[in-house]
């Protein structure tokens, strides 16, 4: 337990939201509080604007920015905070899901006007799979939003999580007057501010809501409304049980306005108090405790070099236990090979620094010349791999067609490396040798086509295939599985690790096959094969 002190001061989390809810703005305010940046506007929005679907410069820009802001490490009140960035664009959702495997908790930003949106739902599903503790930030209270109680009900119903308000807003939009902190029992009046000082000028301690100071500050009508609301909240929500939050059952809720830096500090203060420190993680053989002396970690993201002359990449590794050290040999479990790293990076808000060591919760950038795949585990010699880093079924499938037979080798290498990075999934059809690329969004096909040409000199095009879902197959009876694959050759393929996959044209076909083949198990994520 040599490293307990280091671990107890680390919090690793991600901010997630539907695009435009305010993730970038909130990130920036956090960094201001952490002293990692000095001026507002320093964090560039990393989203690809909607019109930029075919704007490759925009894709390149995105790649450049996202490396710089992939992990932002800053200190706040003695706590070392690792904030992992997630891409906003829905076509990069898979990237976001993987990043969520490397965090210990999340802050979910919801736009008070739009409420729960498509991406919010999908992101929460991923959080629920891992029981990730969630704090909710209801943003844009300076705009006329939905009724607060309705909004909470909508979030609870749609995201299937119980909520617990930590602050309560007084009106919204032009009438927004501030928030009452239900736990610290104080009132913060709304002021638009972009500063990051510990500015408590507009905070009034009101431990008893019958205090006439409340009427003086917000007016009699709003004071009466707040008293009524709080009575209702106390009755419905009771006390926050910290272990329910840590188990992912209850999400504390804060109201505020990120752009006005309002309600952000309250949340950050609560975050450093209640958010979990690095926890134990499951592996293929045993549970690995964060406090263990021996090092272990896994790769959750791989980023290609922007310079096509240098094909090296950066692999992002989450440290799960022990101490990672520069120049020390560690064991790459999948390749059964010992490796050391002379230039491991840590990520500050705006720059990368070579580090000597890192502890559980930290994210280290490793130069990679092609040794890593997403999900790879490094240890001090023990053979196990971390579980819970699944690949989900893609949503769009296309055949990869080589336009230049002279460049077949380059194409093969390129597509292999791009799929190792997790840009897309590669399936090879049984019987033929058709290469099938599966992605979450159309944009990724454009990225692949562009990068194959730019980085590998290989020209390709795509032919749309009529599949809607990939299911990984297992069976207790190898014969039955082999029969099925032979019989369904047109719909059968193997993934990059040679696992059999069934490609279904529609839900109807999928259900029919599931019903007709009780000896075969259809899995909706690749986890089963790890
Ligand atoms: P995202 O990363 O989740 O996609 O959202 P981002 O922070 O980029 O915010 C999306 C838009 O919402 C931005 O406006 C931002 O200024 C605005 N915004 C963020 N927080 C608040 C808030 O509390 N109140 C209001 N009214 N607006 C907020 P934009 O016009 O798209 O961009 P910009 O030109 O302001 O940068």
Coordinates of C-alpha atoms and ligand atoms in Angstrom, one line a residue:
X1 CA 0.0 0.0 0.0
X2 CA 2.9 2.3 -0.7
X3 CA 1.0 4.5 -3.0
X4 CA -2.2 5.1 -1.0
X5 CA -1.5 8.8 -0.5
X6 CA -1.0 9.4 -4.2
X7 CA -4.1 7.6 -5.1
X8 CA -6.2 9.3 -2.4
X9 CA -5.6 12.7 -4.1
X10 CA -6.5 11.7 -7.6
X11 CA -9.9 12.1 -9.4
X12 CA -10.2 11.0 -13.0
X13 CA -13.4 11.9 -14.8
X14 CA -15.0 13.0 -18.1
X15 CA -17.5 15.6 -18.9
X16 CA -20.1 14.2 -21.3
X17 CA -23.1 15.8 -23.1
X18 CA -25.1 16.1 -26.2
X19 CA -23.3 18.5 -28.5
X20 CA -23.9 22.1 -27.7
X21 CA -25.1 21.5 -24.2
X22 CA -22.0 23.3 -22.9
X23 CA -19.2 20.7 -22.3
X24 CA -16.4 22.8 -23.8
X25 CA -17.5 25.9 -21.8
X26 CA -17.7 23.9 -18.5
X27 CA -14.3 22.3 -19.2
X28 CA -12.9 25.8 -19.6
X29 CA -14.3 27.0 -16.4
X30 CA -12.9 24.0 -14.5
X31 CA -9.4 24.8 -16.0
X32 CA -9.7 28.4 -14.9
X33 CA -10.5 27.3 -11.4
X34 CA -7.6 24.9 -11.6
X35 CA -5.3 27.7 -12.7
X36 CA -4.4 25.6 -15.7
X37 CA -5.4 28.4 -18.1
X38 CA -5.6 32.1 -17.4
X39 CA -8.1 33.4 -19.9
X40 CA -11.5 32.3 -21.1
X41 CA -11.5 31.1 -24.7
X42 CA -8.2 29.2 -24.3
X43 CA -9.9 25.9 -24.8
X44 CA -11.0 25.6 -28.4
X45 CA -14.2 23.8 -29.1
X46 CA -13.2 20.4 -30.4
X47 CA -16.4 19.7 -32.1
X48 CA -16.7 19.3 -35.8
X49 CA -19.3 21.8 -36.9
X50 CA -22.3 20.3 -38.5
X51 CA -21.6 21.8 -42.0
X52 CA -18.1 20.3 -41.9
X53 CA -19.0 16.8 -42.8
X54 CA -16.8 16.8 -45.8
X55 CA -14.3 19.4 -44.7
X56 CA -11.1 17.5 -44.3
X57 CA -9.2 20.5 -43.0
X58 CA -11.7 20.5 -40.2
X59 CA -11.1 16.8 -39.5
X60 CA -7.4 17.4 -39.4
X61 CA -7.9 20.4 -37.1
X62 CA -10.0 18.2 -34.9
X63 CA -7.3 15.6 -34.7
X64 CA -4.7 18.2 -33.8
X65 CA -6.8 19.9 -31.1
X66 CA -8.1 16.6 -29.6
X67 CA -4.5 15.4 -28.9
X68 CA -3.7 18.6 -27.1
X69 CA -6.9 18.5 -25.0
X70 CA -7.3 14.7 -24.7
X71 CA -6.4 14.7 -21.1
X72 CA -6.2 17.8 -19.0
X73 CA -4.5 17.5 -15.6
X74 CA -4.9 20.2 -13.1
X75 CA -4.7 20.7 -9.3
X76 CA -7.6 22.1 -7.3
X77 CA -7.5 22.4 -3.5
X78 CA -4.7 19.8 -3.3
X79 CA -6.5 17.3 -5.5
X80 CA -5.0 16.2 -8.8
X81 CA -7.7 16.1 -11.3
X82 CA -7.5 14.3 -14.6
X83 CA -10.2 15.5 -17.0
X84 CA -10.5 13.2 -20.1
X85 CA -12.0 14.9 -23.1
X86 CA -14.5 13.1 -25.3
X87 CA -15.4 14.0 -28.9
X88 CA -18.7 15.9 -29.2
X89 CA -19.6 14.6 -32.7
X90 CA -21.9 11.6 -32.7
X91 CA -19.9 9.9 -35.4
X92 CA -17.1 9.6 -32.9
X93 CA -19.3 8.0 -30.2
X94 CA -17.2 4.9 -30.1
X95 CA -14.2 6.9 -29.0
X96 CA -16.3 8.4 -26.2
X97 CA -17.4 5.0 -25.0
X98 CA -13.8 3.8 -24.8
X99 CA -12.7 7.0 -22.9
X100 CA -15.5 6.3 -20.4
X101 CA -13.8 3.0 -19.6
X102 CA -10.8 5.0 -18.3
X103 CA -12.6 7.3 -15.9
X104 CA -13.9 6.8 -12.4
X105 CA -16.8 9.2 -12.7
X106 CA -18.5 11.6 -15.1
X107 CA -20.2 14.9 -15.1
X108 CA -23.2 14.9 -17.4
X109 CA -24.2 18.3 -18.8
X110 CA -27.8 18.8 -19.8
X111 CA -29.1 21.9 -21.6
X112 CA -32.1 23.2 -19.5
X113 CA -33.9 24.2 -22.7
X114 CA -33.5 21.0 -24.6
X115 CA -33.5 18.5 -21.7
X116 CA -32.5 14.9 -22.5
X117 CA -31.2 14.5 -26.0
X118 CA -30.2 11.5 -28.2
X119 CA -26.5 11.5 -27.2
X120 CA -27.3 12.0 -23.6
X121 CA -29.3 8.8 -23.6
X122 CA -26.6 6.8 -25.3
X123 CA -23.8 8.1 -23.1
X124 CA -25.8 7.3 -20.0
X125 CA -26.4 3.7 -21.2
X126 CA -22.6 3.3 -21.3
X127 CA -22.3 4.8 -17.8
X128 CA -24.9 2.4 -16.5
X129 CA -23.1 -0.6 -17.9
X130 CA -20.2 0.2 -15.6
X131 CA -22.2 1.8 -12.8
X132 CA -20.1 4.9 -13.2
X133 CA -21.0 7.6 -10.6
X134 CA -22.6 10.6 -12.3
X135 CA -23.1 14.2 -11.3
X136 CA -25.6 16.1 -13.4
X137 CA -25.1 19.8 -14.3
X138 CA -28.2 21.5 -15.7
X139 CA -26.8 24.2 -17.8
X140 CA -28.0 27.4 -19.4
X141 CA -30.3 28.5 -16.6
X142 CA -30.0 32.0 -17.9
X143 CA -32.3 30.9 -20.7
X144 CA -36.0 30.1 -20.5
X145 CA -35.8 26.4 -19.8
X146 CA -38.3 23.7 -19.0
X147 CA -40.0 23.6 -15.6
X148 CA -37.4 22.3 -13.1
X149 CA -39.5 19.6 -11.6
X150 CA -40.6 18.4 -15.1
X151 CA -36.9 18.4 -16.2
X152 CA -35.8 16.3 -13.2
X153 CA -38.7 13.9 -13.9
X154 CA -37.7 13.7 -17.6
X155 CA -34.1 13.0 -16.7
X156 CA -35.0 10.3 -14.2
X157 CA -37.4 8.6 -16.6
X158 CA -35.3 8.8 -19.7
X159 CA -31.9 8.1 -18.2
X160 CA -33.2 5.6 -15.7
X161 CA -31.3 7.1 -12.8
X162 CA -32.5 8.7 -9.5
X163 CA -31.6 12.3 -9.0
X164 CA -30.8 14.3 -5.9
X165 CA -30.8 18.1 -6.2
X166 CA -27.8 19.7 -4.5
X167 CA -28.7 23.2 -5.5
X168 CA -32.1 24.6 -6.5
X169 CA -32.6 27.4 -9.0
X170 CA -34.8 30.5 -8.5
X171 CA -36.5 31.0 -11.8
X172 CA -34.7 30.8 -15.2
X173 CA -34.1 32.9 -18.2
X174 CA -34.3 36.7 -17.7
X175 CA -35.9 36.1 -14.3
X176 CA -33.1 33.8 -13.1
X177 CA -32.0 35.1 -9.7
X178 CA -29.6 32.4 -8.5
X179 CA -29.4 29.1 -6.7
X180 CA -30.0 28.0 -3.2
X181 CA -27.5 25.4 -2.0
X182 CA -29.6 22.8 -0.2
X183 CA -26.6 21.3 1.5
X184 CA -24.5 24.3 2.5
X185 CA -27.7 26.2 3.1
X186 CA -26.7 29.4 1.3
X187 CA -28.0 31.5 -1.5
X188 CA -25.8 32.5 -4.4
X189 CA -27.2 35.4 -6.4
X190 CA -26.8 35.2 -10.2
X191 CA -24.1 37.4 -11.7
X192 CA -22.6 36.9 -15.0
X193 CA -18.8 36.4 -14.5
X194 CA -16.0 35.0 -16.5
X195 CA -13.5 35.3 -13.6
X196 CA -12.2 32.3 -11.7
X197 CA -11.5 33.9 -8.4
X198 CA -12.9 32.4 -5.2
X199 CA -15.5 35.1 -5.2
X200 CA -18.1 34.7 -2.5
X201 CA -19.4 38.3 -2.7
X202 CA -22.9 37.3 -3.7
X203 CA -23.3 34.4 -1.3
X204 CA -25.6 34.7 1.7
X205 CA -25.8 32.1 4.4
X206 CA -29.5 31.3 5.0
X207 CA -29.7 28.3 7.2
X208 CA -33.4 28.7 7.9
X209 CA -35.5 29.5 4.8
X210 CA -37.9 31.6 6.9
X211 CA -35.1 34.1 7.3
X212 CA -36.4 37.5 5.8
X213 CA -33.0 38.0 4.2
X214 CA -34.3 35.6 1.5
X215 CA -37.2 38.0 0.8
X216 CA -34.9 40.9 0.8
X217 CA -32.6 39.3 -1.7
X218 CA -35.0 37.6 -4.2
X219 CA -38.3 39.3 -3.5
X220 CA -41.3 38.0 -1.6
X221 CA -42.9 36.1 -4.4
X222 CA -39.7 34.2 -5.4
X223 CA -38.8 33.6 -1.7
X224 CA -42.2 32.0 -1.1
X225 CA -41.8 29.9 -4.2
X226 CA -38.4 28.7 -3.1
X227 CA -39.7 27.8 0.4
X228 CA -42.5 25.8 -1.3
X229 CA -40.0 24.1 -3.7
X230 CA -37.6 23.2 -1.0
X231 CA -40.3 21.7 1.2
X232 CA -41.3 19.5 -1.7
X233 CA -37.7 18.6 -2.5
X234 CA -37.0 17.6 1.1
X235 CA -40.0 15.4 1.1
X236 CA -39.3 13.7 -2.2
X237 CA -35.5 13.4 -2.2
X238 CA -34.4 13.3 1.5
X239 CA -30.7 13.0 2.3
X240 CA -28.1 12.2 -0.2
X241 CA -26.6 8.8 0.5
X242 CA -23.0 9.0 -0.7
X243 CA -22.7 5.3 -1.3
X244 CA -25.7 5.4 -3.6
X245 CA -23.9 8.0 -5.7
X246 CA -20.7 5.9 -5.7
X247 CA -22.6 2.9 -6.8
X248 CA -24.1 4.8 -9.7
X249 CA -27.6 4.7 -8.3
X250 CA -28.2 8.3 -7.5
X251 CA -26.9 11.4 -9.4
X252 CA -26.4 14.7 -7.5
X253 CA -27.8 17.6 -9.5
X254 CA -26.4 21.1 -9.8
X255 CA -28.1 24.0 -11.7
X256 CA -26.1 26.8 -13.3
X257 CA -24.8 28.6 -16.3
X258 CA -21.4 27.6 -17.5
X259 CA -20.9 30.5 -19.8
X260 CA -21.5 32.9 -16.9
X261 CA -19.4 30.8 -14.6
X262 CA -22.3 30.4 -12.3
X263 CA -22.9 27.3 -10.2
X264 CA -19.7 25.8 -11.5
X265 CA -17.6 26.3 -8.4
X266 CA -20.2 24.8 -6.1
X267 CA -20.2 21.7 -8.3
X268 CA -16.4 21.5 -8.5
X269 CA -16.2 21.8 -4.7
X270 CA -18.7 19.0 -4.2
X271 CA -16.9 17.0 -6.9
X272 CA -13.6 17.0 -5.1
X273 CA -15.4 15.9 -1.9
X274 CA -17.6 13.2 -3.2
X275 CA -16.2 11.9 -6.5
X276 CA -14.5 8.6 -6.3
X277 CA -10.7 8.1 -6.2
X278 CA -9.3 5.3 -8.4
X279 CA -11.1 2.0 -7.6
X280 CA -10.3 -1.7 -8.0
X281 CA -10.8 -3.0 -11.5
X282 CA -11.8 -6.4 -12.8
X283 CA -9.4 -8.4 -14.9
X284 CA -9.5 -11.8 -16.7
X285 CA -8.0 -13.5 -13.6
X286 CA -8.7 -11.4 -10.5
X287 CA -9.6 -8.0 -9.1
X288 CA -6.8 -5.5 -9.2
X289 CA -6.8 -3.0 -6.4
X290 CA -5.6 0.6 -7.2
X291 CA -3.4 0.5 -4.1
X292 CA -1.4 -2.6 -5.1
X293 CA 2.3 -2.1 -5.3
X294 CA 2.7 -3.6 -8.7
X295 CA 1.9 -1.6 -11.8
X296 CA -0.8 -2.3 -14.3
X297 CA -2.6 -0.3 -16.9
X298 CA -4.5 -0.5 -20.2
X299 CA -4.7 1.3 -23.5
X300 CA -8.0 3.1 -24.1
X301 CA -7.2 5.3 -27.0
X302 CA -4.6 5.6 -29.8
X303 CA -3.9 8.7 -31.7
X304 CA -2.1 8.9 -35.0
X305 CA 0.7 11.3 -35.6
X306 CA -0.3 14.3 -37.6
X307 CA 2.9 14.2 -39.5
X308 CA 2.6 11.6 -42.3
X309 CA 6.4 11.2 -42.4
X310 CA 6.3 9.9 -38.9
X311 CA 4.0 7.0 -38.6
X312 CA 4.3 6.7 -34.8
X313 CA 1.3 7.1 -32.7
X314 CA 0.4 8.0 -29.1
X315 CA -1.2 5.3 -27.1
X316 CA -3.1 6.6 -24.1
X317 CA -2.7 4.4 -21.1
X318 CA -4.8 4.6 -17.9
X319 CA -2.7 3.5 -14.9
X320 CA -4.8 1.1 -12.8
X321 CA -2.5 0.1 -10.0
X322 CA 1.0 0.6 -8.7
X323 CA 3.6 3.0 -10.1
X324 CA 4.4 3.5 -13.7
X325 CA 8.1 4.5 -14.2
X326 CA 10.0 5.9 -17.1
X327 CA 12.6 3.5 -18.6
X328 CA 11.4 0.5 -16.6
X329 CA 10.5 -2.7 -18.4
X330 CA 6.8 -3.6 -18.3
X331 CA 5.0 -6.6 -19.8
X332 CA 2.8 -6.2 -22.8
X333 CA 0.4 -9.1 -22.1
X334 CA -1.0 -9.7 -25.6
X335 CA 2.3 -9.7 -27.3
X336 CA 4.1 -11.4 -24.4
X337 CA 6.9 -8.9 -24.8
X338 CA 8.7 -6.6 -22.3
X339 CA 8.8 -3.0 -23.3
X340 CA 10.1 0.2 -21.8
X341 CA 9.3 3.8 -22.5
X342 CA 11.8 6.5 -22.5
X343 CA 9.5 9.4 -23.2
X344 CA 6.2 8.9 -21.5
X345 CA 4.0 12.0 -21.6
X346 CA 1.7 13.5 -19.0
X347 CA -0.8 15.9 -20.3
X348 CA -1.2 19.3 -18.8
X349 CA -4.0 21.5 -20.0
X350 CA -2.1 22.9 -23.0
X351 CA 1.1 21.0 -23.2
X352 CA 2.7 17.6 -22.9
X353 CA 5.5 17.0 -20.5
X354 CA 7.8 14.0 -20.2
X355 CA 7.1 12.3 -16.8
X356 CA 9.2 10.1 -14.5
X357 CA 6.3 8.3 -12.9
X358 CA 2.5 8.0 -12.7
X359 CA 0.0 6.4 -10.3
X360 CA -3.4 4.8 -10.5
X361 CA -5.9 7.3 -12.1
X362 CA -3.2 9.0 -14.2
X363 CA -3.2 8.8 -17.9
X364 CA 0.2 8.5 -19.7
X365 CA 0.9 9.0 -23.3
X366 CA 3.2 6.4 -24.8
X367 CA 4.9 6.6 -28.2
X368 CA 3.9 3.7 -30.2
X369 CA 5.3 2.3 -33.4
X370 CA 2.5 -0.2 -33.9
X371 CA 2.6 -2.4 -30.8
X372 CA -0.6 -1.3 -29.3
X373 CA -4.3 -2.0 -29.9
X374 CA -7.2 -0.6 -27.9
X375 CA -7.6 -2.7 -24.7
X376 CA -4.0 -3.9 -24.5
X377 CA -2.8 -4.4 -20.9
X378 CA 0.7 -3.7 -19.4
X379 CA 1.7 -5.2 -16.2
X380 CA 4.9 -6.0 -14.2
X381 CA 4.8 -9.5 -15.5
X382 CA 1.5 -11.0 -14.5
X383 CA -0.7 -12.3 -17.3
X384 CA -4.2 -10.8 -17.2
X385 CA -6.1 -8.2 -19.1
X386 CA -8.7 -5.7 -18.0
X387 CA -12.3 -6.5 -18.8
X388 CA -15.0 -4.0 -19.5
X389 CA -13.5 -2.4 -22.6
X390 CA -16.0 -3.8 -25.1
X391 CA -16.4 -3.1 -28.8
X392 CA -20.0 -2.4 -29.7
X393 CA -21.7 -3.2 -33.0
X394 CA -21.1 -0.6 -35.7
X395 CA -24.2 0.9 -37.3
X396 CA -23.0 1.3 -40.9
X397 CA -21.3 -1.3 -42.9
X398 CA -19.4 -0.9 -46.2
X399 CA -17.2 -3.0 -48.4
X400 CA -13.7 -1.6 -48.7
X401 CA -12.7 -1.5 -52.4
X402 CA -9.1 -1.1 -53.4
X403 CA -8.8 1.3 -56.3
X404 CA -5.2 0.7 -57.0
X405 CA -4.0 -3.0 -57.1
X406 CA -0.4 -1.8 -57.0
X407 CA -1.0 -0.5 -53.5
X408 CA -2.6 -3.5 -52.0
X409 CA 0.1 -3.8 -49.3
X410 CA -0.2 -0.2 -48.3
X411 CA -4.0 -0.6 -48.1
X412 CA -3.8 -3.6 -45.9
X413 CA -1.3 -2.0 -43.5
X414 CA -3.2 1.2 -43.4
X415 CA -6.6 -0.3 -42.7
X416 CA -5.0 -2.6 -40.1
X417 CA -3.4 0.3 -38.3
X418 CA -6.5 2.6 -38.5
X419 CA -8.7 -0.2 -37.0
X420 CA -6.2 -0.8 -34.2
X421 CA -6.6 2.9 -33.4
X422 CA -10.3 2.2 -33.1
X423 CA -11.3 4.5 -36.0
X424 CA -13.5 1.7 -37.3
X425 CA -14.0 -2.1 -37.1
X426 CA -12.7 -4.5 -39.7
X427 CA -14.5 -7.7 -40.6
X428 CA -13.5 -10.2 -43.2
X429 CA -16.2 -12.1 -44.9
X430 CA -15.9 -15.9 -44.7
X431 CA -15.4 -17.7 -47.9
X432 CA -14.6 -14.6 -49.9
X433 CA -12.0 -12.1 -48.7
X434 CA -14.2 -9.2 -48.8
X435 CA -13.1 -6.5 -46.3
X436 CA -16.1 -5.0 -44.5
X437 CA -15.6 -1.8 -42.5
X438 CA -18.1 -1.0 -39.8
X439 CA -18.5 2.5 -38.3
X440 CA -20.8 4.4 -36.1
X441 CA -21.1 7.4 -38.5
X442 CA -20.6 8.4 -42.1
X443 CA -17.9 10.8 -41.2
X444 CA -15.6 8.0 -40.2
X445 CA -15.7 6.6 -43.7
X446 CA -14.5 9.9 -45.0
X447 CA -11.8 10.0 -42.4
X448 CA -10.6 6.5 -43.4
X449 CA -10.6 7.3 -47.1
X450 CA -8.7 10.5 -46.6
X451 CA -6.2 9.0 -44.2
X452 CA -5.5 5.9 -46.3
X453 CA -4.6 8.2 -49.2
X454 CA -2.7 10.8 -47.2
X455 CA -0.8 8.5 -44.8
X456 CA -0.5 5.3 -46.8
X457 CA -0.8 6.4 -50.4
X458 CA -3.7 3.9 -50.9
X459 CA -6.8 5.0 -52.8
X460 CA -10.1 3.3 -51.8
X461 CA -13.8 3.6 -52.2
X462 CA -16.7 2.1 -50.3
X463 CA -19.6 0.1 -51.4
X464 CA -22.6 0.2 -49.1
X465 CA -23.7 -3.1 -47.6
X466 CA -27.2 -3.9 -46.4
X467 CA -26.2 -4.8 -42.8
X468 CA -27.5 -3.2 -39.7
X469 CA -25.8 -5.0 -36.9
X470 CA -22.9 -7.2 -36.1
X471 CA -23.3 -9.9 -33.4
X472 CA -20.4 -11.9 -32.0
X473 CA -21.1 -15.6 -31.9
X474 CA -20.2 -18.3 -29.4
X475 CA -21.5 -21.8 -28.9
X476 CA -20.9 -24.8 -26.7
X477 CA -21.1 -26.9 -29.9
X478 CA -18.3 -26.0 -32.3
X479 CA -19.9 -28.1 -35.0
X480 CA -23.2 -26.2 -34.8
X481 CA -21.4 -22.9 -35.0
X482 CA -19.3 -24.1 -38.0
X483 CA -22.5 -25.3 -39.7
X484 CA -24.2 -22.0 -39.1
X485 CA -21.3 -20.0 -40.4
X486 CA -21.1 -22.2 -43.5
X487 CA -24.8 -22.0 -44.1
X488 CA -24.9 -18.3 -43.6
X489 CA -21.8 -17.5 -45.5
X490 CA -23.1 -14.3 -47.0
X491 CA -23.7 -12.9 -43.5
X492 CA -20.7 -14.4 -41.8
X493 CA -17.4 -12.8 -41.1
X494 CA -14.6 -12.7 -38.6
X495 CA -13.4 -9.7 -36.7
X496 CA -9.8 -8.7 -36.4
X497 CA -9.1 -11.2 -33.7
X498 CA -10.6 -14.0 -35.8
X499 CA -13.8 -14.2 -33.8
X500 CA -16.9 -15.2 -35.7
X501 CA -19.5 -12.6 -36.3
X502 CA -23.0 -12.6 -37.8
X503 CA -24.0 -9.6 -39.9
X504 CA -27.7 -9.1 -39.8
X505 CA -29.7 -7.3 -42.5
X506 CA -32.4 -6.3 -40.1
X507 CA -33.9 -6.8 -36.7
X508 CA -36.3 -9.3 -38.1
X509 CA -33.5 -11.5 -39.6
X510 CA -31.5 -11.3 -36.4
X511 CA -34.5 -12.3 -34.3
X512 CA -35.2 -15.2 -36.7
X513 CA -31.7 -16.5 -36.5
X514 CA -31.6 -16.2 -32.7
X515 CA -34.9 -18.2 -32.5
X516 CA -33.8 -20.8 -35.0
X517 CA -30.4 -21.4 -33.4
X518 CA -30.8 -22.0 -29.7
X519 CA -27.3 -23.5 -29.5
X520 CA -25.6 -20.4 -30.6
X521 CA -25.3 -17.3 -28.5
X522 CA -25.5 -13.9 -30.2
X523 CA -23.5 -11.2 -28.3
X524 CA -24.1 -7.5 -28.8
X525 CA -20.6 -6.6 -27.8
X526 CA -17.2 -8.2 -28.3
X527 CA -16.4 -8.4 -24.6
X528 CA -17.2 -12.0 -24.5
X529 CA -14.2 -12.9 -26.5
X530 CA -11.6 -11.2 -24.3
Ligands
LIG1 P1 -20.4 21.6 -26.3 O1 -19.0 21.6 -26.0 O2 -21.2 20.8 -25.4 O3 -20.8 21.3 -27.7 O4 -21.0 23.0 -26.0 P2 -20.2 24.4 -25.9 O5 -19.5 24.6 -24.6 O6 -19.4 24.7 -27.1 O7 -21.5 25.4 -25.9 C1 -22.4 25.5 -26.9 C2 -23.0 26.8 -27.0 O8 -23.7 27.1 -25.8 C3 -21.9 27.9 -27.1 O9 -22.5 29.0 -27.9 C4 -21.8 28.4 -25.7 O10 -21.3 29.7 -25.6 C5 -23.2 28.3 -25.2 N1 -23.4 28.2 -23.7 C6 -22.6 27.4 -22.9 N2 -23.1 27.6 -21.6 C7 -24.1 28.5 -21.7 C8 -25.0 29.0 -20.7 O11 -24.9 28.8 -19.5 N3 -25.9 29.9 -21.1 C9 -26.1 30.2 -22.5 N4 -27.0 31.0 -22.8 N5 -25.3 29.7 -23.4 C10 -24.3 28.8 -23.0 P3 -22.1 29.1 -29.4 O12 -22.8 30.3 -29.9 O13 -22.4 27.8 -30.1 O14 -20.6 29.3 -29.4 P4 -19.7 30.5 -29.0 O15 -19.6 31.3 -30.2 O16 -20.4 31.2 -27.9 O17 -18.4 29.9 -28.6

